[in-house]
Short mmCIF file of C-alpha atoms in Angstrom, two decimals:
data_model
loop_
_atom_site.label_atom_id
_atom_site.label_comp_id
_atom_site.label_asym_id
_atom_site.label_seq_id
_atom_site.Cartn_x
_atom_site.Cartn_y
_atom_site.Cartn_z
CA MET A 1 32.06 18.67 22.57
CA HIS A 2 30.92 19.22 19.12
CA LEU A 3 33.77 20.99 17.88
CA HIS A 4 36.12 18.46 19.26
CA SER A 5 34.64 15.05 19.61
CA PRO A 6 35.43 13.49 22.61
CA SER A 7 37.07 9.99 22.75
CA LEU A 8 35.94 9.08 26.14
CA VAL A 9 33.47 10.93 28.44
CA LEU A 10 34.29 10.79 32.46
CA ILE A 11 30.93 11.01 34.52
CA PRO A 12 30.32 10.26 38.25
CA ASP A 13 29.20 6.81 38.70
CA THR A 14 26.07 7.92 40.54
CA PHE A 15 24.61 9.07 37.04
CA LEU A 16 24.38 5.60 35.78
CA SER A 17 21.68 3.13 36.78
CA THR A 18 22.71 -0.43 38.31
CA SER A 19 22.04 -1.90 35.10
CA ASP A 20 24.38 0.37 33.10
CA ASN A 21 27.07 0.24 35.84
CA PRO A 22 26.80 -2.82 38.07
CA SER A 23 30.29 -2.55 39.39
CA GLY A 24 29.77 0.99 40.75
CA ALA A 25 31.58 1.82 43.78
CA SER A 26 29.34 4.38 45.18
CA GLY A 27 26.59 2.93 47.39
CA LYS A 28 23.35 5.01 46.53
CA ARG A 29 22.31 3.99 42.80
CA PRO A 30 19.55 5.47 40.98
CA HIS A 31 16.77 3.42 39.24
CA SER A 32 17.52 4.95 35.78
CA THR A 33 20.36 6.58 34.24
CA SER A 34 20.79 10.52 34.19
CA MET A 35 19.00 12.35 31.26
CA LEU A 36 22.16 14.16 30.52
CA VAL A 37 24.31 11.10 30.01
CA GLU A 38 21.18 9.81 27.71
CA PHE A 39 21.59 12.84 25.78
CA VAL A 40 25.19 12.82 25.57
CA ARG A 41 25.02 8.98 24.29
CA GLU A 42 22.40 10.23 21.63
CA GLU A 43 24.44 12.91 20.35
CA PHE A 44 27.63 11.05 20.29
CA PRO A 45 26.80 7.37 19.62
CA GLY A 46 30.05 4.99 19.96
CA VAL A 47 31.65 7.03 22.56
CA PRO A 48 32.75 5.00 25.54
CA PHE A 49 31.71 6.39 29.15
CA GLU A 50 33.99 5.71 32.06
CA PRO A 51 32.14 5.96 35.43
CA VAL A 52 34.30 7.56 38.32
CA GLY A 53 33.36 7.51 41.79
CA ARG A 54 31.31 9.89 43.36
CA ARG A 55 34.08 10.92 45.96
CA TYR A 56 36.41 11.54 43.49
CA TRP A 57 34.21 14.50 42.29
CA ASN A 58 33.28 16.14 45.30
CA ASP A 59 36.38 15.70 47.73
CA THR A 60 36.82 19.31 48.37
CA GLY A 61 33.13 20.32 48.19
CA ALA A 62 30.22 20.99 45.74
CA GLY A 63 30.60 23.63 43.11
CA SER A 64 34.31 23.93 43.65
CA LEU A 65 35.01 23.08 40.09
CA ARG A 66 33.95 25.29 37.77
CA ILE A 67 34.58 24.29 33.87
CA ARG A 68 33.80 27.24 31.33
CA TYR A 69 34.63 26.87 27.68
CA ILE A 70 36.15 29.98 26.39
CA PRO A 71 36.07 30.39 22.47
CA VAL A 72 39.07 31.32 20.55
CA ASP A 73 39.34 35.10 19.89
CA GLY A 74 38.04 36.08 16.63
CA THR A 75 35.30 33.30 16.52
CA MET A 76 31.68 32.87 17.01
CA MET A 77 30.30 29.94 18.89
CA ILE A 78 27.03 28.21 17.67
CA ASP A 79 25.32 26.24 20.03
CA PRO A 80 24.34 22.55 19.09
CA ASP A 81 20.67 23.11 18.84
CA THR A 82 20.86 26.00 16.17
CA ALA A 83 23.82 23.96 14.24
CA LYS A 84 21.30 21.26 14.16
CA ASN A 85 18.49 23.12 13.19
CA LEU A 86 20.18 24.92 10.42
CA GLU A 87 21.80 21.68 9.27
CA LEU A 88 25.20 23.08 9.15
CA VAL A 89 27.34 20.08 9.44
CA GLY A 90 24.45 17.27 9.11
CA ASN A 91 21.08 16.52 7.66
CA MET A 92 18.10 16.42 10.07
CA THR A 93 16.37 13.60 8.07
CA HIS A 94 19.49 11.42 6.96
CA LYS A 95 22.72 11.66 9.06
CA LYS A 96 24.68 10.28 5.90
CA SER A 97 23.27 12.75 3.52
CA VAL A 98 25.50 15.49 1.88
CA HIS A 99 22.53 17.97 2.07
CA SER A 100 24.17 20.18 4.36
CA LEU A 101 26.14 23.25 4.67
CA PHE A 102 29.21 21.39 5.01
CA GLY A 103 28.13 18.80 2.31
CA ILE A 104 27.65 21.49 -0.18
CA LEU A 105 31.10 23.28 0.71
CA ASN A 106 33.21 19.98 0.98
CA HIS A 107 34.95 19.57 -1.97
CA THR A 108 38.50 19.09 -0.06
CA TYR A 109 41.06 16.56 -0.99
CA THR A 110 42.49 16.04 2.43
CA ALA A 111 41.19 14.82 5.80
CA MET A 112 42.62 17.60 7.70
CA ALA A 113 41.10 20.35 5.51
CA ALA A 114 37.69 18.39 5.99
CA ARG A 115 38.20 18.78 9.61
CA LEU A 116 39.10 22.51 9.22
CA LEU A 117 36.19 23.24 7.30
CA ARG A 118 33.68 21.77 9.64
CA VAL A 119 35.37 23.76 12.60
CA ASN A 120 35.08 26.87 10.72
CA ILE A 121 31.32 26.12 10.18
CA LEU A 122 30.71 25.68 13.63
CA SER A 123 32.85 28.32 14.72
CA PRO A 124 33.27 30.83 11.93
CA ILE A 125 36.02 33.55 12.26
CA THR A 126 34.65 37.19 12.93
CA VAL A 127 37.64 39.26 12.20
CA GLN A 128 36.95 41.14 9.15
CA ALA A 129 40.50 41.32 8.02
CA SER A 130 40.89 37.49 8.20
CA ILE A 131 37.81 36.97 6.44
CA ASP A 132 38.81 39.51 3.59
CA ALA A 133 42.28 37.64 3.34
CA ARG A 134 40.30 34.50 2.62
CA LEU A 135 37.78 36.06 0.03
CA ASP A 136 40.99 37.36 -1.67
CA VAL A 137 42.24 33.77 -2.08
CA VAL A 138 38.88 32.49 -3.14
CA GLU A 139 38.52 35.24 -5.65
CA GLU A 140 41.98 34.66 -7.17
CA PHE A 141 41.28 30.94 -7.76
CA VAL A 142 38.00 31.88 -9.21
CA GLN A 143 39.41 34.40 -11.58
CA ASN A 144 42.64 32.60 -12.53
CA GLU A 145 41.87 29.35 -14.08
CA ASP A 146 45.42 28.29 -14.43
CA ARG A 147 45.79 28.68 -10.68
CA TYR A 148 42.91 26.86 -9.62
CA THR A 149 43.79 24.05 -12.05
CA GLU A 150 47.29 23.87 -10.78
CA VAL A 151 46.50 23.97 -7.14
CA ARG A 152 43.59 21.17 -7.91
CA ASP A 153 45.97 18.85 -9.74
CA ALA A 154 48.76 19.26 -6.55
CA LEU A 155 45.85 18.60 -4.16
CA LYS A 156 44.90 15.51 -6.15
CA THR A 157 48.36 13.89 -5.25
CA LEU A 158 47.61 14.42 -1.53
CA ASN A 159 44.12 12.92 -2.00
CA LYS A 160 42.70 11.36 1.29
CA MET A 161 46.00 12.04 3.02
CA ASP A 162 45.65 12.98 6.83
CA PHE A 163 49.09 14.73 7.23
CA ASP A 164 47.85 15.46 11.13
CA LYS A 165 47.55 11.80 12.13
CA LEU A 166 50.73 10.83 10.19
CA ILE A 167 52.72 13.04 12.13
CA VAL A 168 51.03 12.02 15.36
CA ALA A 169 51.57 8.39 14.56
CA LEU A 170 55.33 8.97 13.85
CA ALA A 171 56.09 11.14 16.97
CA SER A 172 54.10 8.72 19.29
CA GLN A 173 55.91 5.59 18.41
CA GLU A 174 59.27 6.89 18.21
CA ALA A 175 60.69 5.52 21.48
CA ARG A 176 59.05 2.12 20.63
CA ILE A 177 61.02 -0.77 19.21
CA THR A 178 59.55 -3.74 18.39
CA ASN A 179 60.10 -7.37 16.93
CA ASN A 180 56.27 -7.84 16.09
CA ALA A 181 55.75 -7.67 12.44
CA LYS A 182 52.20 -5.88 12.59
CA PRO A 183 53.24 -2.57 14.02
CA ALA A 184 56.53 -3.01 11.97
CA SER A 185 54.65 -3.02 8.90
CA ALA A 186 52.31 -0.20 9.94
CA ARG A 187 55.65 1.89 10.38
CA VAL A 188 56.96 1.06 7.08
CA LEU A 189 53.48 2.29 5.60
CA GLN A 190 53.85 5.53 7.77
CA MET A 191 57.22 6.06 6.19
CA LEU A 192 55.87 5.51 2.72
CA ASN A 193 52.96 8.05 3.30
CA LEU A 194 55.33 10.66 4.58
CA ARG A 195 57.54 9.98 1.52
CA SER A 196 54.44 10.39 -0.76
CA VAL A 197 53.65 13.82 0.97
CA VAL A 198 57.08 15.66 1.14
CA LYS A 199 57.55 14.21 -2.45
CA ASN A 200 54.54 16.11 -3.78
CA LEU A 201 54.34 19.12 -1.72
CA PRO A 202 57.12 21.01 -4.25
CA LEU A 203 53.89 20.45 -6.51
CA LEU A 204 51.75 22.46 -4.55
CA GLN A 205 54.57 24.90 -3.86
CA LYS A 206 55.14 25.49 -7.77
CA ALA A 207 51.39 26.05 -8.06
CA LEU A 208 51.07 28.71 -5.50
CA SER A 209 54.26 30.53 -6.72
CA GLY A 210 53.53 33.84 -7.97
CA SER A 211 50.12 34.38 -6.19
CA LYS A 212 48.79 37.96 -5.69
CA SER A 213 46.79 37.53 -2.42
CA GLN A 214 48.79 37.86 0.95
CA LEU A 215 47.35 34.48 2.40
CA LEU A 216 48.55 32.53 -0.33
CA LYS A 217 52.21 34.27 -0.16
CA ILE A 218 52.16 33.00 3.57
CA ILE A 219 51.06 29.57 2.60
CA HIS A 220 53.55 29.49 0.01
CA SER A 221 56.20 30.41 2.48
CA LEU A 222 55.09 27.65 4.90
CA ILE A 223 55.28 24.62 2.28
CA SER A 224 58.85 26.13 1.07
CA ASP A 225 60.43 25.81 4.24
CA GLU A 226 64.17 24.34 3.99
CA ARG A 227 63.50 21.71 6.48
CA LEU A 228 60.93 20.26 4.29
CA ALA A 229 63.45 19.58 1.75
CA LYS A 230 65.67 18.40 4.16
CA ILE A 231 63.22 15.56 5.32
CA GLU A 232 62.82 14.91 1.71
CA ALA A 233 66.41 14.15 1.24
CA LEU A 234 66.66 12.08 4.28
CA VAL A 235 63.73 9.85 3.02
CA SER A 236 64.97 9.73 -0.32
CA THR A 237 68.33 8.48 0.90
CA ASN A 238 66.95 5.58 2.75
CA LEU A 239 63.61 4.57 0.76
CA ASN A 240 63.39 3.42 -2.97
CA GLU A 241 62.04 5.79 -5.47
CA ASP A 242 59.63 3.48 -6.62
CA GLY A 243 58.27 2.59 -2.94
CA ALA A 244 54.80 4.32 -3.28
CA PRO A 245 52.17 2.87 -0.99
CA ALA A 246 49.75 0.57 -2.67
CA LYS A 247 46.10 0.14 -2.06
CA GLY A 248 46.12 -3.72 -1.32
CA GLY A 249 47.08 -7.24 -2.28
CA ILE A 250 50.52 -8.48 -2.91
CA GLY A 251 51.36 -4.91 -4.38
CA ALA A 252 51.07 -3.33 -0.98
CA VAL A 253 53.08 -5.94 0.65
CA ASN A 254 55.91 -5.80 -2.10
CA ALA A 255 55.80 -2.04 -1.26
CA ARG A 256 56.67 -2.49 2.26
CA VAL A 257 59.28 -5.10 1.66
CA TYR A 258 61.14 -3.23 -0.73
CA ALA A 259 60.75 0.17 0.96
CA VAL A 260 64.17 0.22 2.53
CA LYS A 261 66.95 0.63 -0.36
CA ALA A 262 69.30 -2.20 -0.48
CA HIS A 263 72.65 -2.45 1.18
CA CYS A 264 71.57 -0.74 4.14
CA ASN A 265 71.33 -3.98 6.26
CA ARG A 266 72.91 -7.22 5.08
CA LEU A 267 70.39 -9.29 6.91
CA LEU A 268 67.54 -7.22 5.44
CA ASP A 269 69.05 -8.22 1.95
CA VAL A 270 69.07 -11.82 2.90
CA ALA A 271 65.67 -11.87 4.36
CA ARG A 272 63.99 -9.96 1.18
CA GLU A 273 65.77 -12.31 -1.20
CA THR A 274 64.33 -15.54 0.89
CA TYR A 275 60.78 -13.54 0.58
CA LYS A 276 61.33 -13.36 -3.07
CA GLU A 277 62.25 -17.15 -3.52
CA ASN A 278 59.02 -18.13 -1.73
CA VAL A 279 56.64 -15.96 -3.52
CA GLY A 280 58.27 -17.30 -6.76
CA ASP A 281 57.61 -20.94 -5.57
CA ILE A 282 54.04 -20.01 -4.93
CA PHE A 283 53.44 -18.72 -8.25
CA GLN A 284 55.41 -21.82 -9.75
CA LEU A 285 53.05 -23.95 -7.83
CA ASN A 286 50.10 -22.16 -9.48
CA ARG A 287 51.37 -22.52 -12.93
CA THR A 288 52.30 -26.38 -12.39
CA LEU A 289 48.63 -27.21 -10.95
CA SER A 290 46.87 -25.11 -13.85
CA GLU A 291 48.98 -27.32 -16.43
CA GLU A 292 48.45 -30.38 -14.47
CA HIS A 293 44.51 -30.07 -14.06
CA GLU A 294 44.01 -27.78 -17.52
CA LEU A 295 42.39 -25.03 -15.38
CA PRO A 296 42.96 -21.13 -15.46
CA LEU A 297 43.91 -20.91 -11.62
CA THR A 298 44.76 -17.45 -10.31
CA LEU A 299 46.31 -16.44 -7.29
CA VAL A 300 44.97 -13.84 -4.76
CA TYR A 301 46.63 -12.42 -1.58
CA GLN A 302 45.13 -11.65 1.63
CA ASP A 303 46.38 -11.28 4.99
CA THR A 304 46.64 -14.91 5.91
CA GLY A 305 48.68 -15.61 2.65
CA PHE A 306 47.95 -16.77 -0.87
CA TYR A 307 44.77 -18.64 -1.96
CA PHE A 308 43.66 -20.07 -5.41
CA THR A 309 40.49 -18.66 -7.38
CA LEU A 310 38.72 -20.17 -10.18
CA LYS A 311 35.62 -18.48 -12.21
CA LYS A 312 32.49 -20.62 -11.79
CA SER A 313 32.19 -20.71 -15.49
CA ASP A 314 35.57 -22.38 -16.08
CA LEU A 315 34.75 -25.50 -14.16
CA ASP A 316 32.63 -28.13 -15.43
CA GLY A 317 31.67 -30.69 -12.39
CA GLU A 318 33.61 -30.83 -9.03
CA LEU A 319 37.50 -29.35 -8.36
CA PRO A 320 40.11 -32.21 -8.65
CA LYS A 321 41.11 -34.01 -5.76
CA GLY A 322 43.84 -32.63 -3.33
CA PHE A 323 42.14 -28.94 -2.91
CA ILE A 324 40.99 -27.97 0.51
CA ASN A 325 38.74 -25.30 2.29
CA VAL A 326 36.73 -24.78 -0.86
CA SER A 327 33.99 -22.04 -0.93
CA MET A 328 32.23 -19.76 -3.34
CA LYS A 329 32.66 -15.85 -3.29
CA LYS A 330 31.25 -13.50 -5.81
CA GLY A 331 31.05 -16.10 -8.70
CA LYS A 332 34.41 -17.84 -8.01
CA TRP A 333 35.69 -20.89 -6.34
CA VAL A 334 38.18 -20.17 -3.43
CA PHE A 335 40.28 -22.94 -2.49
CA SER A 336 43.90 -23.96 -1.35
CA ASN A 337 45.97 -27.43 -0.85
CA MET A 338 48.55 -28.47 1.64
CA ASP A 339 51.70 -27.49 -0.56
CA LEU A 340 50.11 -23.87 -0.81
CA LYS A 341 49.73 -23.97 3.04
CA LYS A 342 53.17 -24.79 3.64
CA MET A 343 54.71 -22.11 1.29
CA ASN A 344 52.51 -19.67 2.65
CA ALA A 345 53.99 -20.42 6.25
CA ARG A 346 57.64 -20.17 4.85
CA MET A 347 56.84 -16.89 3.00
CA LYS A 348 54.99 -15.25 6.03
CA ASP A 349 58.22 -16.02 8.18
CA ALA A 350 60.46 -14.40 5.68
CA LEU A 351 58.09 -11.51 5.38
CA ASP A 352 57.76 -10.87 8.97
CA GLU A 353 61.77 -10.89 9.46
CA THR A 354 62.00 -8.56 6.39
CA LEU A 355 59.58 -6.10 7.88
CA VAL A 356 61.02 -6.10 11.42
CA LEU A 357 64.62 -5.36 10.11
CA SER A 358 63.07 -2.50 7.96
CA GLU A 359 61.55 -1.15 10.81
CA LYS A 360 64.67 -0.91 12.84
CA ILE A 361 66.34 1.15 9.95
CA ILE A 362 63.25 3.30 9.79
CA GLN A 363 63.27 3.81 13.62
CA ASP A 364 66.80 6.04 13.24
CA LEU A 365 65.20 7.52 10.30
CA VAL A 366 62.26 8.98 12.34
CA ALA A 367 64.51 10.18 15.17
CA GLU A 368 66.16 12.39 12.55
CA ILE A 369 63.10 13.34 10.95
CA LEU A 370 61.38 14.55 14.25
CA VAL A 371 64.11 17.02 14.78
CA ASP A 372 62.20 19.20 12.19
CA VAL A 373 58.75 18.03 13.34
CA GLY A 374 57.75 21.87 13.62
CA ALA A 375 57.93 22.09 9.74
CA LEU A 376 55.71 19.33 9.18
CA TYR A 377 53.12 20.72 11.58
CA LYS A 378 53.42 23.99 9.85
CA ALA A 379 52.99 22.46 6.30
CA SER A 380 49.89 20.29 7.40
CA GLU A 381 48.22 23.43 8.58
CA ALA A 382 49.18 25.41 5.31
CA VAL A 383 47.84 22.51 2.93
CA ALA A 384 44.54 22.14 4.99
CA LEU A 385 43.79 26.08 4.84
CA VAL A 386 44.56 26.11 0.95
CA ASP A 387 42.52 23.13 0.35
CA MET A 388 39.61 24.51 2.31
CA LEU A 389 39.78 27.77 0.17
CA TRP A 390 40.14 25.95 -2.92
CA SER A 391 37.02 24.13 -1.94
CA PHE A 392 35.36 27.32 -1.24
CA ALA A 393 36.26 28.57 -4.78
CA HIS A 394 35.06 25.27 -6.56
CA ALA A 395 31.69 25.57 -4.76
CA SER A 396 31.53 29.41 -5.67
CA ILE A 397 31.91 28.33 -9.58
CA ILE A 398 29.65 25.44 -9.78
CA HIS A 399 26.94 27.39 -7.73
CA ASN A 400 27.61 30.68 -9.39
CA TYR A 401 28.07 32.34 -5.56
CA THR A 402 28.91 36.36 -5.32
CA ARG A 403 31.74 37.73 -3.06
CA PRO A 404 29.93 39.58 -0.01
CA GLU A 405 30.76 43.12 0.89
CA PHE A 406 30.95 43.87 4.60
CA THR A 407 29.14 47.33 5.22
CA GLY A 408 26.88 48.76 8.17
CA THR A 409 23.77 47.43 6.15
CA LEU A 410 22.74 43.97 5.05
CA ALA A 411 21.72 43.73 1.65
CA ILE A 412 21.17 40.43 -0.39
CA LYS A 413 20.03 40.42 -3.96
CA ALA A 414 18.25 37.02 -5.17
CA GLY A 415 19.45 35.20 -2.25
CA ARG A 416 18.98 31.43 -2.41
CA HIS A 417 19.17 28.85 0.21
CA PRO A 418 22.31 26.70 -0.23
CA VAL A 419 20.83 23.15 0.25
CA LEU A 420 17.32 23.96 -1.21
CA GLU A 421 18.99 25.02 -4.44
CA THR A 422 20.76 21.86 -4.62
CA ILE A 423 17.83 19.28 -3.94
CA GLN A 424 15.11 21.15 -5.98
CA THR A 425 14.36 21.01 -9.71
CA ALA A 426 16.33 23.75 -11.42
CA GLY A 427 13.91 26.89 -11.94
CA THR A 428 11.70 25.86 -9.31
CA LEU A 429 13.66 27.98 -6.50
CA VAL A 430 12.30 31.38 -6.01
CA PRO A 431 15.26 33.66 -4.79
CA ASN A 432 14.60 36.28 -2.18
CA ASP A 433 15.91 39.75 -1.54
CA VAL A 434 16.56 40.73 1.90
CA TYR A 435 17.47 44.44 3.22
CA CYS A 436 18.28 45.19 6.93
CA ASP A 437 19.63 48.33 8.62
CA ASP A 438 18.95 50.47 11.76
CA SER A 439 15.39 51.58 10.16
CA SER A 440 14.30 48.26 8.78
CA SER A 441 15.45 45.45 11.20
CA PHE A 442 12.55 42.91 10.86
CA GLN A 443 11.18 41.35 7.46
CA ILE A 444 8.90 38.38 6.96
CA ILE A 445 10.05 35.96 3.74
CA GLN A 446 6.59 34.25 2.67
CA GLY A 447 6.92 31.28 0.49
CA PRO A 448 4.58 29.99 -2.23
CA LYS A 449 1.03 29.26 -0.92
#
């Protein structure tokens, strides 16, 4: 459960007290909730519990269903208590602190690489050939500054991108056709994000070309798949070149409105022109009111439409009559008027129509893209792996780590605790030497008295 955080936990309804589950179907109710349930709640706060009738758990007799978790071959399982005590993925004192092994090593740019790092810390690989292959990549990044820099710059273009979730979202909604603007808007944004990914993958491909390590060569081949170029061509044919997803405000809305190229659908072109005129009318209203009242009014966009803002220092006295819904936010007056509300309503209708029509075109595009979805999944895995290995290299450089050698003897020269090293004052941490073999298998390391 720690490796793969649950979204829902099924439990027998008899594990819950009457107060926790008053609608339970079973006749016998305990006075208190099971300690097992309380423990799971503590470990996974916010995860919902779904009580199931006891009879569905023991229809065929007690003990008839045995569930055993079998780890993937070549990995080592670490139990939750050990992971917690060693602070592998979280700090025991402060949950949001980065003072853990995960926090020290996590310099990843993409969300899927951060997840991969977490899984590798909690279930590290044990096959020496695989470990050496990864160490070869880290060593190449550390020793080749140009390679290190080029890969970093390529990963920055994919910053905070969650390729895995994007692919799942596209595939799960393939068959859904909607006339609702909200899911249509989300669909257009997904396609803009996909376009950003496939457009920037060649940068990473170029950064990895000529790599010496075998693992980097494999990663390079995965992101050089011809099917990815085909997907990029499909997206470029249907979406505008400058239709990059914006962070927020009217820029983000315009990115969705003009995502699909012109002349793909006559009705879409008309809806976009109407939207453009409505937005123009709103900005003209802002200029007119600014001149009329001699005030530097500014338009700000949010989900409900535009509203006026004015710095508190720019207003002496009260606002002129005609302005409504007046409030103060962060040193600015925020308000509207009836004309703006009417224009917002017309603009919103045109916007919704534009997004719905755009989504219908994108729906056909998604169907073509999903034919080659396997290439997208492999590319996602490749990006996550190279991002994680680059993160290892970055941590190695800033903390001056050394490449380990695996032999029959454990010998550590001047070993430092990675977390203590970051929180203690420079020069105060005392390194320790450790030696362990068949004749010396037990040591006591004593700190300062």
